[in-house]
mmCIF file of C-alpha atoms in Angstrom:
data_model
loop_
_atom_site.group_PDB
_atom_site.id
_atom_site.type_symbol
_atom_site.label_atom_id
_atom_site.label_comp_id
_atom_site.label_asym_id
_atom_site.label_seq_id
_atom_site.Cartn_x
_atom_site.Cartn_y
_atom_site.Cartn_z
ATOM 1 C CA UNK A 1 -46.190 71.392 -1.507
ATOM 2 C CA UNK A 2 -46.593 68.814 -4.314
ATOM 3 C CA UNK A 3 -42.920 69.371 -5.404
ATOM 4 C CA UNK A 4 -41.979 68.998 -0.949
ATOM 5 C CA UNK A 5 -44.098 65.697 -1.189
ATOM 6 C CA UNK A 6 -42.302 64.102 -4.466
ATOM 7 C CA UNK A 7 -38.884 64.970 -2.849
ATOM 8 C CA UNK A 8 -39.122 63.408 0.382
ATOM 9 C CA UNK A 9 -41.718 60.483 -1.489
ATOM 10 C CA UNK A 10 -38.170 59.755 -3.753
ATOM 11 C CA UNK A 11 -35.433 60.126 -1.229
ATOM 12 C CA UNK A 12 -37.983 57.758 0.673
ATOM 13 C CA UNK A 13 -37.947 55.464 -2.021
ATOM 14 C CA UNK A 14 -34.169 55.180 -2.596
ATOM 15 C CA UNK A 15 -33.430 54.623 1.186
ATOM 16 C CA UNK A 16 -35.686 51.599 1.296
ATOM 17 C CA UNK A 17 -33.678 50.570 -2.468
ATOM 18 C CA UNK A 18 -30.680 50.657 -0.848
ATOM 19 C CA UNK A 19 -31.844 49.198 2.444
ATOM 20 C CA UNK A 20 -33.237 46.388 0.953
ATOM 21 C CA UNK A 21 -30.399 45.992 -0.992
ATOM 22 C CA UNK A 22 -27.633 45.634 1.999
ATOM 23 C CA UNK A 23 -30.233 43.340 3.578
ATOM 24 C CA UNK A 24 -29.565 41.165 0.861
ATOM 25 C CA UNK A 25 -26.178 41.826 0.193
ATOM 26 C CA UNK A 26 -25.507 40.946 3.851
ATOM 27 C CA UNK A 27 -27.855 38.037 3.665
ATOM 28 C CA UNK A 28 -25.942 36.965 0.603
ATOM 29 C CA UNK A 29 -22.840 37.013 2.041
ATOM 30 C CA UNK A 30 -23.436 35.432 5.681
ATOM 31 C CA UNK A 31 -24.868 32.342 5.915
ATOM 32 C CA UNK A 32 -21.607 29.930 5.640
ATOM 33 C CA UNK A 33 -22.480 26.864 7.473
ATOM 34 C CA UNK A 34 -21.450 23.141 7.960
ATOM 35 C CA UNK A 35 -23.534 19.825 8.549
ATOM 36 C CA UNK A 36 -21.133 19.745 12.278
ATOM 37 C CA UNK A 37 -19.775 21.999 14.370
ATOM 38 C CA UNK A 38 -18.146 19.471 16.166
ATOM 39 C CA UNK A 39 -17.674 15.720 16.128
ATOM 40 C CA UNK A 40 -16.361 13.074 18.077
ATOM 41 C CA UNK A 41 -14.103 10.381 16.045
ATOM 42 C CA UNK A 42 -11.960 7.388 17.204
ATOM 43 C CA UNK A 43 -8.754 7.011 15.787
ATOM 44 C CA UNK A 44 -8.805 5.864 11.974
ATOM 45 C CA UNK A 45 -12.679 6.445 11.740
ATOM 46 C CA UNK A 46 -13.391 9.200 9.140
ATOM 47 C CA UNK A 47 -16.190 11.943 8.476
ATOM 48 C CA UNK A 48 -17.647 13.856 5.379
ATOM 49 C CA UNK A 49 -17.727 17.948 6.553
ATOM 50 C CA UNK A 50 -20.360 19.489 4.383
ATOM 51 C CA UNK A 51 -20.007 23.257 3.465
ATOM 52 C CA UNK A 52 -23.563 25.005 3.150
ATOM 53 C CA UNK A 53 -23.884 28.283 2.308
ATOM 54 C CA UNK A 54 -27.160 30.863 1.232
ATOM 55 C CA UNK A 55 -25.881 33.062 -1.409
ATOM 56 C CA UNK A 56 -26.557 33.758 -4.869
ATOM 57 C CA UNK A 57 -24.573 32.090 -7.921
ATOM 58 C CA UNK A 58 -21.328 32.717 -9.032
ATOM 59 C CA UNK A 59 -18.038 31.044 -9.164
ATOM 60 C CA UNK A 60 -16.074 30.526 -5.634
ATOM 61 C CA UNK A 61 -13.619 28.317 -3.987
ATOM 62 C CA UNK A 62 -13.972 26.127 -1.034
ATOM 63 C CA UNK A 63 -10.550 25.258 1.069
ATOM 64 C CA UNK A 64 -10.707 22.442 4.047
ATOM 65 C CA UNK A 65 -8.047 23.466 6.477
ATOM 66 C CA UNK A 66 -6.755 21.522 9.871
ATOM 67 C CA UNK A 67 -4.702 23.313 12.420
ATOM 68 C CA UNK A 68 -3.471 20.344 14.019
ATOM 69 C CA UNK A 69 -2.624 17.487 11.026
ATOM 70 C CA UNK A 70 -1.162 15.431 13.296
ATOM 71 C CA UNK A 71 -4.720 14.520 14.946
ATOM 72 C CA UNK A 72 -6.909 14.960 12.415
ATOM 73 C CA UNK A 73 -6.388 15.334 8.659
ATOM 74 C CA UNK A 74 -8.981 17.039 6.066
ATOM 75 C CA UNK A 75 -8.868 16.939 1.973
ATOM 76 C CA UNK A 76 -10.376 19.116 -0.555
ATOM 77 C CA UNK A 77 -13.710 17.528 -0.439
ATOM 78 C CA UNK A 78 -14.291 17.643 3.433
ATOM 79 C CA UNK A 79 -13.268 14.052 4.616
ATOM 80 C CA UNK A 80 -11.693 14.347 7.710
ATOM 81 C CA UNK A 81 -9.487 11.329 9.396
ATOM 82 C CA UNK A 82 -8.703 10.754 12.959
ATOM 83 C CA UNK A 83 -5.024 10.139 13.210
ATOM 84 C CA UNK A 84 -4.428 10.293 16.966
ATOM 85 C CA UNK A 85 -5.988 11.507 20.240
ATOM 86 C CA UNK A 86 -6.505 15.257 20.442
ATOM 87 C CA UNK A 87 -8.239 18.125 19.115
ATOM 88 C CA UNK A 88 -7.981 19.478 15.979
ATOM 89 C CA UNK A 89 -10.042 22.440 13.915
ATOM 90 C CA UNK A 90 -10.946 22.106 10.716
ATOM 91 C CA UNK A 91 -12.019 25.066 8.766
ATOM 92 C CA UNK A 92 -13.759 25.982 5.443
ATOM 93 C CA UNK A 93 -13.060 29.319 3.562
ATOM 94 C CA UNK A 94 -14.466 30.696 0.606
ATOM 95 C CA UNK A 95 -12.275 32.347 -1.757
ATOM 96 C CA UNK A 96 -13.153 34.530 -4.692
ATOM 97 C CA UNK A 97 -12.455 33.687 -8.054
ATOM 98 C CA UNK A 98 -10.234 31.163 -6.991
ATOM 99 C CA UNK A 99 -6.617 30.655 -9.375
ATOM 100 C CA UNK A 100 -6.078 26.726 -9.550
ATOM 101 C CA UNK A 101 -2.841 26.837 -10.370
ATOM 102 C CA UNK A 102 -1.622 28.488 -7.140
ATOM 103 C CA UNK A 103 -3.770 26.610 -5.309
ATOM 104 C CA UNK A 104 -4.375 23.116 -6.338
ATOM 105 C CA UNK A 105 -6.477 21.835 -3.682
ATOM 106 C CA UNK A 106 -9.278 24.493 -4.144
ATOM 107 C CA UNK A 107 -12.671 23.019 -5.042
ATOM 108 C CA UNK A 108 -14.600 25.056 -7.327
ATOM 109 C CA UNK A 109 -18.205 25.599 -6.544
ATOM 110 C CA UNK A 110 -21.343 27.408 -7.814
ATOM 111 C CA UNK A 111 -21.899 30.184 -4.756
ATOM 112 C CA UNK A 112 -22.351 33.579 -4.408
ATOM 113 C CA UNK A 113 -19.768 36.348 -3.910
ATOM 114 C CA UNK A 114 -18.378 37.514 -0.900
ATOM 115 C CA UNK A 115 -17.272 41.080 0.646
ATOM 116 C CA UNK A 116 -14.642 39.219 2.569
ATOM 117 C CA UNK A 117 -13.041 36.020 3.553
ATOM 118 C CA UNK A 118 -16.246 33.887 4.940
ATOM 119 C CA UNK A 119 -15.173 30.914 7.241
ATOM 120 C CA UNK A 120 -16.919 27.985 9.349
ATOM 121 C CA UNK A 121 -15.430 25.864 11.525
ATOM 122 C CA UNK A 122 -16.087 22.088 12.962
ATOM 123 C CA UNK A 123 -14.005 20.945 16.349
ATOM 124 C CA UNK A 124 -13.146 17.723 15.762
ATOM 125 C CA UNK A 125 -12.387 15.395 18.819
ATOM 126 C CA UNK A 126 -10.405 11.958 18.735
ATOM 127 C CA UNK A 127 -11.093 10.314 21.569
ATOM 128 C CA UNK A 128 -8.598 7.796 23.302
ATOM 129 C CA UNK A 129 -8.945 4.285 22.361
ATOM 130 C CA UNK A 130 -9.203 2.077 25.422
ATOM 131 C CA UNK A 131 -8.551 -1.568 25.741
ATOM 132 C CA UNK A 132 -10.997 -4.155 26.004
ATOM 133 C CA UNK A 133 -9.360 -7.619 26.656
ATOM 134 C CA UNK A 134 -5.750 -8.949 26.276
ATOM 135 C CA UNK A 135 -4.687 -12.564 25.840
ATOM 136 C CA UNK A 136 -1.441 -14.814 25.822
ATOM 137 C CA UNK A 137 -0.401 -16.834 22.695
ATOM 138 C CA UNK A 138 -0.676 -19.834 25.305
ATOM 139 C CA UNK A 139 -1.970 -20.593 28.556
ATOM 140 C CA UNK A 140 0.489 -23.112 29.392
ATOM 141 C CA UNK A 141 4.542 -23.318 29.200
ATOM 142 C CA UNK A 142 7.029 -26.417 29.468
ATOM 143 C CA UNK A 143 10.360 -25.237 29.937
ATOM 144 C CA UNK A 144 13.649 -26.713 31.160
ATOM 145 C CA UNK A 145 15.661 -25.416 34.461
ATOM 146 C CA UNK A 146 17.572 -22.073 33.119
ATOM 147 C CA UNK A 147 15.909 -22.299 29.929
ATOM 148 C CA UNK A 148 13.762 -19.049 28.521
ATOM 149 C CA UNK A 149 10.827 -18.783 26.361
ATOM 150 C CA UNK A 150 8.512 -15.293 25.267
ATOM 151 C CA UNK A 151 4.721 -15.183 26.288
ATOM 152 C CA UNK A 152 3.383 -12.466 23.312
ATOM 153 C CA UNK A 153 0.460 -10.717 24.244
ATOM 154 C CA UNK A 154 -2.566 -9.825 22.055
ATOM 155 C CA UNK A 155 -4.567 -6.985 22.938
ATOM 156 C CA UNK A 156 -8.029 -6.042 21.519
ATOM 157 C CA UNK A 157 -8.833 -3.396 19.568
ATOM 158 C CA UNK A 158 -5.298 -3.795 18.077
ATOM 159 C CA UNK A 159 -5.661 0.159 17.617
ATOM 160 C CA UNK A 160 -5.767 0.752 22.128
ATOM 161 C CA UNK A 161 -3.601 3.671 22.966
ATOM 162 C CA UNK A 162 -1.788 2.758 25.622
ATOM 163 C CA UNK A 163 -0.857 -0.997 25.180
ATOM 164 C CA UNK A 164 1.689 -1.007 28.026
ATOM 165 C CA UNK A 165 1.226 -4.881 29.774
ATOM 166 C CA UNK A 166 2.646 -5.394 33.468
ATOM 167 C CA UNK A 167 4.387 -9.202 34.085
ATOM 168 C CA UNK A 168 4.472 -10.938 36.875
ATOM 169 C CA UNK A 169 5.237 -14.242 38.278
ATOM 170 C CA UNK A 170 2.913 -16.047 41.465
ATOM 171 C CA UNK A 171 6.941 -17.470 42.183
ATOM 172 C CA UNK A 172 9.883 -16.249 41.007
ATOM 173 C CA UNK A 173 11.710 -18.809 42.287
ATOM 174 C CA UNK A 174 10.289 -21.415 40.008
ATOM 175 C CA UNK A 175 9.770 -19.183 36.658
ATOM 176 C CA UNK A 176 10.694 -15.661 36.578
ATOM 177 C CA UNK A 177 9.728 -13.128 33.380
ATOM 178 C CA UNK A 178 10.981 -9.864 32.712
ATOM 179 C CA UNK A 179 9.523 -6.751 31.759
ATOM 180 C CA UNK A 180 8.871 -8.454 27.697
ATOM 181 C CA UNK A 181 7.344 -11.169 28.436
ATOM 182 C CA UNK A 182 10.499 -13.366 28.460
ATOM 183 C CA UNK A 183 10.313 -15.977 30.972
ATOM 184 C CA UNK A 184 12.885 -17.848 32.939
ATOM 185 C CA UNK A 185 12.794 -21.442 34.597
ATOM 186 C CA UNK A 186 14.934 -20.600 37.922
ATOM 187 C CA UNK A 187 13.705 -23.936 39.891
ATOM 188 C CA UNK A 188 11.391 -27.244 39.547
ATOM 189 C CA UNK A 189 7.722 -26.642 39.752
ATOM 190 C CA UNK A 190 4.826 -24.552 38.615
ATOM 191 C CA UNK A 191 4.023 -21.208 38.699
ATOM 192 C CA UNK A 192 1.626 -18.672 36.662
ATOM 193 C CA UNK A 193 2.708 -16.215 34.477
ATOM 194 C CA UNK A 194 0.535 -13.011 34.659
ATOM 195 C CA UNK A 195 0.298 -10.340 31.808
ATOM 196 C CA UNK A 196 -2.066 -7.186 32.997
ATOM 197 C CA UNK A 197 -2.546 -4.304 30.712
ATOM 198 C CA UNK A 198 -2.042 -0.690 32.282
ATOM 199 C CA UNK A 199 -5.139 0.145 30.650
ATOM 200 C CA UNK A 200 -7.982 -1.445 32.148
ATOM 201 C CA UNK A 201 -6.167 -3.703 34.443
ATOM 202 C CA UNK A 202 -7.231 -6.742 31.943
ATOM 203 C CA UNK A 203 -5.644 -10.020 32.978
ATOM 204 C CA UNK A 204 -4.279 -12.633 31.149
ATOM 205 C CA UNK A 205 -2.312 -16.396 32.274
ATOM 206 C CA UNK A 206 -0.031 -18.772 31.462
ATOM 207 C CA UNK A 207 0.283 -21.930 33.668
ATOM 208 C CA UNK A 208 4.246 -22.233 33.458
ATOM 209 C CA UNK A 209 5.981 -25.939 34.826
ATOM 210 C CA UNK A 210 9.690 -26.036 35.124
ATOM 211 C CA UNK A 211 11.293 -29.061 35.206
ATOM 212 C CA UNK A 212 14.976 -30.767 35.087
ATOM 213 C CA UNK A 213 16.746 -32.304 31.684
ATOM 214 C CA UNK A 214 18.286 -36.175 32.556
ATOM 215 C CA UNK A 215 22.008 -34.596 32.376
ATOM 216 C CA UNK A 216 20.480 -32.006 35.206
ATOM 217 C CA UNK A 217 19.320 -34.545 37.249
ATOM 218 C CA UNK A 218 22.592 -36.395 37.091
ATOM 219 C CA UNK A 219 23.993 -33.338 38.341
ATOM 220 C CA UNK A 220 21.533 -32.943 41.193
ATOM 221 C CA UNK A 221 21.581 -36.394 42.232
ATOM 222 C CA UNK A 222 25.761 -36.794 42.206
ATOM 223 C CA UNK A 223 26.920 -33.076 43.538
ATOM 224 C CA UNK A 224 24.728 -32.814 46.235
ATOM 225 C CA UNK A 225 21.043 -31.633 45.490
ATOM 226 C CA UNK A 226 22.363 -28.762 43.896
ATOM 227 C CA UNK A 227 23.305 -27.476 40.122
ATOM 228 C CA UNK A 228 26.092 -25.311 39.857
ATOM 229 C CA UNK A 229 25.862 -23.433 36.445
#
């Protein structure tokens, strides 16, 4: 009976060992985290990823991965940059025993060991940015009959997304302007010169008055009323 008791006391014993021992083993080898698991940027703003993980100590490898570089860029310490509008995923791995000079951008740290590749992973969002006002590099315009001048817009943030601008003219007939900016004195007067940004429908002005060189009016007054180039 004694010998029955010791047997089943020891294979008792050596489950709970090895029990407790893949407890910990799987505890060591889990608990890869980051400071974000997702994060909303603007374009050209930047953020520090922060790899945590609960292990014990030995030497490892961190790599900082993107799958989508072209909106949002991470180095070997973490710092991700918002290049455009988009979604991107940026992932950590551990890697054991890591060889440097295959792998240059590793970073070594002081972590436990893993069974197998352990991974965490941020989504980073760069969110469009929008405009907020536009404005003219003048709000008024002198020009001559058939002469041209360009209005060049400003638009703030300098970094909006979409900084399309729609031109139009209160009368064509006395200043025209294309689809630039460029504007055209087509008859004597005033008119105003509006710049409107797709974006936000933001308006901006420029008070434009036309009027006739001497030589012009010398042609008005002796052909007719009328100027024939």
């Amino acid at each position: 009976m004694k010998k029955l008791i010791r047997k089943y006391t020891a294979v008792f014993l050596l489950t709970a060992i090895l029990l407790s021992a893949a407890s910990a083993r799987a505890f060591a080898y889990t608990y890869l985290t980051l400071n974000k698991t997702s994060v909303s940027l603007k374009v050209s703003q930047s953020f520090k990823l922060e790899a945590r993980l609960d292990t014990d100590k030995t030497r490892l490898g961190l790599v900082w991965q993107s799958d989508n570089d072209a909106v949002a860029k991470v180095d070997k310490e973490g710092n991700v940059t918002a290049l455009s509008p988009g979604e991107a995923n940026i992932t950590v791995s551990v890697v054991e025993e890591p060889d440097m000079s295959e792998n240059p951008d590793i970073v070594i740290i002081e972590l436990g060991e893993p069974d197998d590749l352990i991974r965490a992973v941020c989504k980073v969002t760069v969110e469009k940015t929008g405009v907020e006002s536009i404005s003219l590099d003048r709000d008024t315009l002198n020009l001559r009959y058939k002469s041209s001048a360009s209005l060049k817009p400003a638009l703030t943030p300098e970094t909006a997304d979409n900084k399309a601008v729609l031109w139009s003219s209160s009368n064509a007939k006395i200043a025209a302007v294309d689809g630039s900016g460029r504007v055209t004195g087509t008859g004597k007067g005033t008119a105003v010169i509006t710049a409107e940004t797709v974006d936000g429908g933001y308006k901006a002005v420029c008070r434009v008055t036309v009027s006739y060189s001497v030589w012009q009016w010398l042609i008005v007054i002796f052909l007719g009323g009328w100027i024939w180039y």
